[in-house]
Coordinates of C-alpha atoms in Angstrom, one line a residue:
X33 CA 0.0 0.0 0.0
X34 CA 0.9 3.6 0.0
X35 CA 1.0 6.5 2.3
X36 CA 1.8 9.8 2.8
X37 CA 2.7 9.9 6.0
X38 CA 4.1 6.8 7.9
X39 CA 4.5 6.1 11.1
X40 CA 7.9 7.4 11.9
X41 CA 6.1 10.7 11.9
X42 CA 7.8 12.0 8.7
X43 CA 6.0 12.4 5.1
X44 CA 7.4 9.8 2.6
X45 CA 6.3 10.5 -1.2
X46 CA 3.7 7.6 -1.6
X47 CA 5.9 4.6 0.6
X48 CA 5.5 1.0 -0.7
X49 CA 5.1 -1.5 1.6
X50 CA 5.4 -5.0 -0.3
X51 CA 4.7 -7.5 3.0
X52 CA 3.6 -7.2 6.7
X53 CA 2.2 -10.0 8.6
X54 CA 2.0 -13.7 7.4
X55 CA -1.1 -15.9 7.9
X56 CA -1.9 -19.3 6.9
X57 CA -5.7 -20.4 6.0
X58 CA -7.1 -24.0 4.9
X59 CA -9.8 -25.1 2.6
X60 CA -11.4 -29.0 2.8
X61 CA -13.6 -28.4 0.2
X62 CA -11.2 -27.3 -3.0
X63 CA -11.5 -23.9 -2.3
X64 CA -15.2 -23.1 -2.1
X65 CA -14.8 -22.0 1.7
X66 CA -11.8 -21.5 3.9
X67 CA -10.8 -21.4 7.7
X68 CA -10.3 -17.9 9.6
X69 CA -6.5 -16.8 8.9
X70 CA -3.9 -18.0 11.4
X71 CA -1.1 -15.7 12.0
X72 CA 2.2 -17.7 11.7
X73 CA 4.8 -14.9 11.6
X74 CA 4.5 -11.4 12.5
X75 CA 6.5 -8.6 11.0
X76 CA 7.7 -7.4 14.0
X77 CA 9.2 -10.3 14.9
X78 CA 11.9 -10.6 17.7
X79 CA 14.0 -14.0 16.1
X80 CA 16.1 -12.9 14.0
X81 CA 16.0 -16.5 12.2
X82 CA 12.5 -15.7 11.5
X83 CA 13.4 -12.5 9.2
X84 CA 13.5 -10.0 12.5
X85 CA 11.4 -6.8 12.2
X86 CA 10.7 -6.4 8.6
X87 CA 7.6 -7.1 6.6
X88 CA 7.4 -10.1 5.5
X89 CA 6.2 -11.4 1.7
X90 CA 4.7 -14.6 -0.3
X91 CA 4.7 -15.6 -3.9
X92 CA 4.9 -19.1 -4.5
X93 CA 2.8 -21.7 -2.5
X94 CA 4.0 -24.2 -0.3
X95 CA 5.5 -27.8 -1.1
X96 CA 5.4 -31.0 0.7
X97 CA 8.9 -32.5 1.1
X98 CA 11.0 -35.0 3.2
X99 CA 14.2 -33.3 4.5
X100 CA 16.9 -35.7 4.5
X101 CA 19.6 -36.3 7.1
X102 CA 22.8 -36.1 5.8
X103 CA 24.4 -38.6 8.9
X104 CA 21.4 -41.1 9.0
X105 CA 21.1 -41.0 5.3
X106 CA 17.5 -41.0 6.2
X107 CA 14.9 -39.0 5.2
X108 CA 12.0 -36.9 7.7
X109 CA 8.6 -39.0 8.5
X110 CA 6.2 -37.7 8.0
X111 CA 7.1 -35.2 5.4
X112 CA 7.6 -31.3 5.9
X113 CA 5.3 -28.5 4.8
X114 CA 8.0 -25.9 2.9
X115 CA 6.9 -22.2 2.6
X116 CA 9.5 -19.9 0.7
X117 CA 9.4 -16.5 1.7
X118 CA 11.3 -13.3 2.1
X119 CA 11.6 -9.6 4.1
X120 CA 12.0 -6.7 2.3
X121 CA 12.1 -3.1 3.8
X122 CA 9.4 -0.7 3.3
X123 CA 10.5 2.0 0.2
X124 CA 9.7 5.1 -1.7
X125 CA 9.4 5.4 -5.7
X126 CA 10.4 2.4 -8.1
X127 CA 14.1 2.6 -8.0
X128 CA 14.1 1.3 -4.5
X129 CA 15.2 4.6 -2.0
X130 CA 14.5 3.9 1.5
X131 CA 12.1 5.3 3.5
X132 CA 12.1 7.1 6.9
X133 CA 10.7 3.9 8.6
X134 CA 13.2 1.2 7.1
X135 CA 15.2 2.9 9.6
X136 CA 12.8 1.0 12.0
X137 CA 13.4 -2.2 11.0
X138 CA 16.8 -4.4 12.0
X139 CA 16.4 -7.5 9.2
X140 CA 18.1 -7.2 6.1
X141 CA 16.2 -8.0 2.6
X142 CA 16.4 -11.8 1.6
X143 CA 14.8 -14.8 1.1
X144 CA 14.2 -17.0 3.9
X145 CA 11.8 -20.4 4.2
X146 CA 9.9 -21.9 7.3
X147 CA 9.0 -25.1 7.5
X148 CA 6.3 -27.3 9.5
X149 CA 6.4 -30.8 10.5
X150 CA 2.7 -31.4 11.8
X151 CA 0.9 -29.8 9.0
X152 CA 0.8 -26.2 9.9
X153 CA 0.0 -26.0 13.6
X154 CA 3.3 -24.8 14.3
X155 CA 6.2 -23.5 11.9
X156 CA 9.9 -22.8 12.2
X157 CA 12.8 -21.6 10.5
X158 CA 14.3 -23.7 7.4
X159 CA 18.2 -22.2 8.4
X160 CA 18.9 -19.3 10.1
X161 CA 20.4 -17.2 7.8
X162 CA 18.6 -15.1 5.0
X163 CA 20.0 -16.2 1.3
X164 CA 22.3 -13.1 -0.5
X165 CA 24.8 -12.3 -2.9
X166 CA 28.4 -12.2 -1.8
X167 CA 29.8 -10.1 -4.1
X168 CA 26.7 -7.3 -4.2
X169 CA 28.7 -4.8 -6.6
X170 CA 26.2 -2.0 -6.7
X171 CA 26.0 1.4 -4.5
X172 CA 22.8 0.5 -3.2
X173 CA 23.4 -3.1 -2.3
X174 CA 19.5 -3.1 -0.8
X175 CA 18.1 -3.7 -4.7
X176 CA 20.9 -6.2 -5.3
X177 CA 19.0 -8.8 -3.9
X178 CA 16.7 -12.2 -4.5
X179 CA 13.4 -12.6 -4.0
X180 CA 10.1 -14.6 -4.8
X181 CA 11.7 -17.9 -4.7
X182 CA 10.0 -21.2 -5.5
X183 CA 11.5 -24.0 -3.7
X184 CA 11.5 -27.8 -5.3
X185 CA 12.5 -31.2 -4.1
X186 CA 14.9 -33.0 -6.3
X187 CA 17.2 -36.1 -6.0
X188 CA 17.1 -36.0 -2.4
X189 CA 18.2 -32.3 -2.1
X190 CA 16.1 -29.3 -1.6
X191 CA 17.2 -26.3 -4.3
X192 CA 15.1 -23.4 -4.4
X193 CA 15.0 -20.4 -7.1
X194 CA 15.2 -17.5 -6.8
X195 CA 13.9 -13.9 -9.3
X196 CA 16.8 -11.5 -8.9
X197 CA 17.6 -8.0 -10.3
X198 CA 20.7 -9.2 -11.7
X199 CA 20.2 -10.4 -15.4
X200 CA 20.2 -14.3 -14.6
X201 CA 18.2 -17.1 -13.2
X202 CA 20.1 -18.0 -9.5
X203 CA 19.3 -20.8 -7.2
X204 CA 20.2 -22.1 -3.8
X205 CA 20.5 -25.5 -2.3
X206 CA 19.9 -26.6 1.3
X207 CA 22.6 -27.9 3.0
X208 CA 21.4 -30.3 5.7
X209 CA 24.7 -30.8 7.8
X210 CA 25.3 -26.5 8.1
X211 CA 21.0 -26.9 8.7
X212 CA 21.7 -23.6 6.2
X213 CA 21.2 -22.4 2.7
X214 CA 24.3 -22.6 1.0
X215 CA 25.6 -19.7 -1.3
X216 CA 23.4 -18.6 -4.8
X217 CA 24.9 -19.6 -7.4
X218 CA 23.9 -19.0 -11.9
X219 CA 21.8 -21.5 -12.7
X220 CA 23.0 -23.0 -16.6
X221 CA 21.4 -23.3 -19.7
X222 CA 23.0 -26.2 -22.1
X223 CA 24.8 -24.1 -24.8
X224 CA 27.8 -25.5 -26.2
X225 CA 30.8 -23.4 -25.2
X226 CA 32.7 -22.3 -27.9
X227 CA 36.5 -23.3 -27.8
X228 CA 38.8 -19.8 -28.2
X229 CA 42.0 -19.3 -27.5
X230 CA 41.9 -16.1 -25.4
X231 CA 40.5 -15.9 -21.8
X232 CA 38.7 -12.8 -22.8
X233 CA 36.2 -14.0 -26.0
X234 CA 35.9 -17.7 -23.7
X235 CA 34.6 -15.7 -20.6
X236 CA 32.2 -13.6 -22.9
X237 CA 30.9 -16.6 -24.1
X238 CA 30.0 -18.2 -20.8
X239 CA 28.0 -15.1 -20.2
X240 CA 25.4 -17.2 -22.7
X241 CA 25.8 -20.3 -20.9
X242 CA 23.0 -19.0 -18.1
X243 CA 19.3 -19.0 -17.7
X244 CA 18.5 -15.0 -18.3
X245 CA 16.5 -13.3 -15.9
X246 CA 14.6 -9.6 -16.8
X247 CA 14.1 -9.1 -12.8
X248 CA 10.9 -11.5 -13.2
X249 CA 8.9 -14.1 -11.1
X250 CA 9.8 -17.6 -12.1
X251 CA 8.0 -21.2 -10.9
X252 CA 9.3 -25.0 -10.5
X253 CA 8.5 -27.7 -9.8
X254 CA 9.5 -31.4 -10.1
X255 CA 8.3 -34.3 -11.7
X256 CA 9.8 -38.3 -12.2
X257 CA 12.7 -38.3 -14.5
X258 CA 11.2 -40.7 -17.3
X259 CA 14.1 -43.1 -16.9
X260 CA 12.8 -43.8 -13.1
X261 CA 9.4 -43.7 -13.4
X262 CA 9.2 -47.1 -13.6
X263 CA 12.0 -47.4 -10.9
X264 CA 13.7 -46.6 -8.2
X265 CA 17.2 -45.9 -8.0
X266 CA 19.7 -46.6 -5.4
X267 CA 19.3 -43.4 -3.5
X268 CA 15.3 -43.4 -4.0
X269 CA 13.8 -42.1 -7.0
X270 CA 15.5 -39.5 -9.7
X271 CA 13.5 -36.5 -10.2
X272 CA 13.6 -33.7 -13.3
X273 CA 13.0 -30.0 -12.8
X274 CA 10.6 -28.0 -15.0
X275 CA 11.3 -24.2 -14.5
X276 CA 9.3 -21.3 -16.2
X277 CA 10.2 -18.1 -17.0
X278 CA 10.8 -15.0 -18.6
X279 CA 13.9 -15.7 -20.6
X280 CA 15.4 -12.8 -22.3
X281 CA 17.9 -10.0 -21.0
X282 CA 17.4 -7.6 -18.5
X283 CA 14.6 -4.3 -20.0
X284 CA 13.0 -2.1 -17.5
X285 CA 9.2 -2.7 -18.0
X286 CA 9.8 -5.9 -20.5
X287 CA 8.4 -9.3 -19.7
X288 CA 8.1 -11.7 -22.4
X289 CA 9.1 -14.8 -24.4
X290 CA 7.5 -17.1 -21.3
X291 CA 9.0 -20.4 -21.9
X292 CA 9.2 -23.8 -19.7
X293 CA 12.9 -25.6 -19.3
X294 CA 14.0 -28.8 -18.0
X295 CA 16.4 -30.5 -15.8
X296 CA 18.1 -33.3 -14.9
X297 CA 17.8 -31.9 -11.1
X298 CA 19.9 -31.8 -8.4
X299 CA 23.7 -33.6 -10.0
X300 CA 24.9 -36.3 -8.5
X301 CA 27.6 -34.3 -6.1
X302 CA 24.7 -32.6 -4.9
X303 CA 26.6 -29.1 -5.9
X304 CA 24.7 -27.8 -8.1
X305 CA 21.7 -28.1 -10.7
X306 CA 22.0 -30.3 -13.8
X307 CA 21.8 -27.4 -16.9
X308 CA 18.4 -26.8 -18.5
X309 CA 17.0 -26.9 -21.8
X310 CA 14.4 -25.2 -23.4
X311 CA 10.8 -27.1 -23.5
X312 CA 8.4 -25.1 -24.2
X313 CA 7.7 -21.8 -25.5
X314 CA 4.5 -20.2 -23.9
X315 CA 4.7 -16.8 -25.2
X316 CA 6.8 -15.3 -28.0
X317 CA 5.4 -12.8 -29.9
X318 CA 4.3 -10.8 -27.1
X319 CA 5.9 -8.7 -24.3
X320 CA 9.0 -6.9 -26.6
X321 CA 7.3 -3.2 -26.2
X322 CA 7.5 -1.6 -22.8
X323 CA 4.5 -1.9 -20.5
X324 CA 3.3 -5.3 -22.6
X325 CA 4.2 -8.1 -20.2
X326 CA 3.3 -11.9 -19.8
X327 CA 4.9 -12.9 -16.3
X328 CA 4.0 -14.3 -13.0
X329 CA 3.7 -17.8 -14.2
X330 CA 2.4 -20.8 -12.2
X331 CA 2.8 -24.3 -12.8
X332 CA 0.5 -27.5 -11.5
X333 CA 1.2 -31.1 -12.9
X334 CA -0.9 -34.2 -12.5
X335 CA -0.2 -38.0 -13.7
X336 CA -2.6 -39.9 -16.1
X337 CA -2.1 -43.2 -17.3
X338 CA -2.8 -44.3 -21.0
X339 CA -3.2 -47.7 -22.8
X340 CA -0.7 -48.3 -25.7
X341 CA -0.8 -51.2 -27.6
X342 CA 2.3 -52.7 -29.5
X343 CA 1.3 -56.1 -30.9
X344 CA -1.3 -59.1 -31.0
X345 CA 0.8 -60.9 -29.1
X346 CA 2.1 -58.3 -26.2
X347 CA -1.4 -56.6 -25.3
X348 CA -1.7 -53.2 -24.0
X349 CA 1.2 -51.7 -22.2
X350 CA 0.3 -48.7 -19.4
X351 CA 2.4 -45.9 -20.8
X352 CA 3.0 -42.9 -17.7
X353 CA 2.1 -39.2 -18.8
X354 CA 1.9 -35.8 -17.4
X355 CA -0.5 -33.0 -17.5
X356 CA 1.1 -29.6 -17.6
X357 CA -0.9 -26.6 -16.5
X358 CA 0.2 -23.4 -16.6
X359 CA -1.2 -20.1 -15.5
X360 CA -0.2 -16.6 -16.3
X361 CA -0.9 -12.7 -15.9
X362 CA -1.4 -11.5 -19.4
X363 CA -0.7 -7.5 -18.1
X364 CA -4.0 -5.2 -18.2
X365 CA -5.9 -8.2 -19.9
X366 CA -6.1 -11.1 -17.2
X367 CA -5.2 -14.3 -16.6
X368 CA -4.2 -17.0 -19.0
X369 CA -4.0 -20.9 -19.3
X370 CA -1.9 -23.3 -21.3
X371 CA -1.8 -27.1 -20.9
X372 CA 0.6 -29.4 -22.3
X373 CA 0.8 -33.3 -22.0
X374 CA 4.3 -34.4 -21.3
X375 CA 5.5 -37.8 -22.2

């Protein structure tokens, strides 16, 4: 919201306030109804492992994960809740100045994650430490930052993405010894590098080698790799990341070519994410002029099971498939909705 006046008793030119309080509500009946809000973490809040006094701000839902222990080699029962969130202070105009009252407030911006064991009665701090760049570069490190992230479960390892105002997609993984997020890291697209002979043209190709970012909302989730569909590996079963969003460079007020990519997931040495690859394109000839966007996407994904016959003599073999929905703000005209069926 904005205000003239705040409450540090000093006029701010029309403050924005992105977050506050944060409440959690339930629906048994697919939506039609839902319980009285629950306040789970106030913006004033004293722990500075639960994002101190800032407000505090959602964007992507909630998954439903095991967390695995990294001595035991054994994963959580029953299986966490996982709620992705992040503080950020209150601020005047678009190009981020603080106000009066961020003065106020004693956490830093960042993305931070609680978690709940018992479905929601009670939730707690996933780490203890809010997830930033190391080497912020700019003269007002407060809008170098990452935000909105959308956390997945993949290979036994929780990794969770993150929109930034720097021109790529970055991601962080959980590391469950620290009990802390570890640093954010580029996440890679699967170009080719070229091979030249001088540092200079092979580290301006690499700039290439990344998921691009226009300061944008992204979503993922993950689904069964289809080589372990059928079956489970050693370490449990192998699971692909689908990732979507707005991938072309960084232009103030741009938000186009929407597109879906995929991933092997979490690699094997559990340091990084396997590179994507484009899937699909959702929307490409829109969102190039300023003010036109197609952003905040959303993805949902639901198994079906089909029927394919090879021969007389074999019968009808189940064949595994996935339906792919994904939801969109088409700016100043409304919400959209693609599907895809993914084999």
């Amino acid at each position: 919201f904005c205000r003239h006046k705040n409450s540090c008793n000093s006029v701010d030119a029309k403050e924005y306030r992105a977050g506050g309080n944060l409440y959690e509500s339930t629906s048994k009946d697919f939506g039609k109804t839902w319980s009285k809000p629950k306040l789970i973490l106030k913006e004033k809040e004293r722990d500075a492992t639960k994002g101190g006094h800032s407000p505090k701000v959602v964007a992507s839902p909630p998954i439903r994960s095991k967390l695995w222990n990294a001595e035991t080699n054994a994963s959580s029962s029953p299986s966490h809740l996982l709620l992705p969130y992040w503080t950020q202070k209150p601020r005047v105009g678009a190009n981020g100045i603080k106000s009066a009252c961020a003065s106020e407030m004693q956490a830093k911006d960042g993305p931070r994650t609680l978690h709940s064991k018992d479905n929601g009665k009670s939730w707690h701090p996933l780490g203890s430490h809010a997830v930033r760049h190391e080497d912020s570069h700019r003269k007002a490190p407060e809008i170098d930052r990452l935000l909105e992230g959308a956390i997945v479960s993949s290979n036994r390892k929780i990794v969770q993405f993150f929109r930034a105002t720097r021109p790529r997609v970055y991601a962080s993984l959980y590391d469950e010894k620290k009990a802390e997020w570890g640093k954010p890291f580029p996440v890679r697209a699967t170009t080719v590098p070229l091979k030249h002979h001088h540092d200079h043209l092979r580290q301006h190709h690499h700039r290439d080698e990344f998921l691009k970012m226009p300061n944008a909302k992204l979503h993922a989730i993950s689904i069964p790799s289809s080589s372990s569909s059928s079956r489970s590996t050693r370490h449990g079963h192998q699971t692909q990341i689908l990732l979507a969003h707005n991938d072309h460079p960084y232009r103030v007020r741009q938000r186009g070519n929407l597109v879906v990519q995929i991933s092997n997931g979490v690699n094997s040495d559990k340091n990084g994410v396997a590179p994507f690859h484009k899937l699909l394109d959702i929307e490409t000839r829109r969102g190039r002029k300023e003010g036109e966007m197609v952003m905040y996407p959303h993805m949902e994904v639901s198994r079906t099971t089909t029927k394919k016959k090879t021969s007389s003599c074999e019968g009808n073999n189940k064949r595994h498939q996935y339906e792919l929905t994904i939801s969109y703000s088409d700016h100043g005209r409304g919400i959209r909705f693609v599907r895809a069926i993914l084999e």
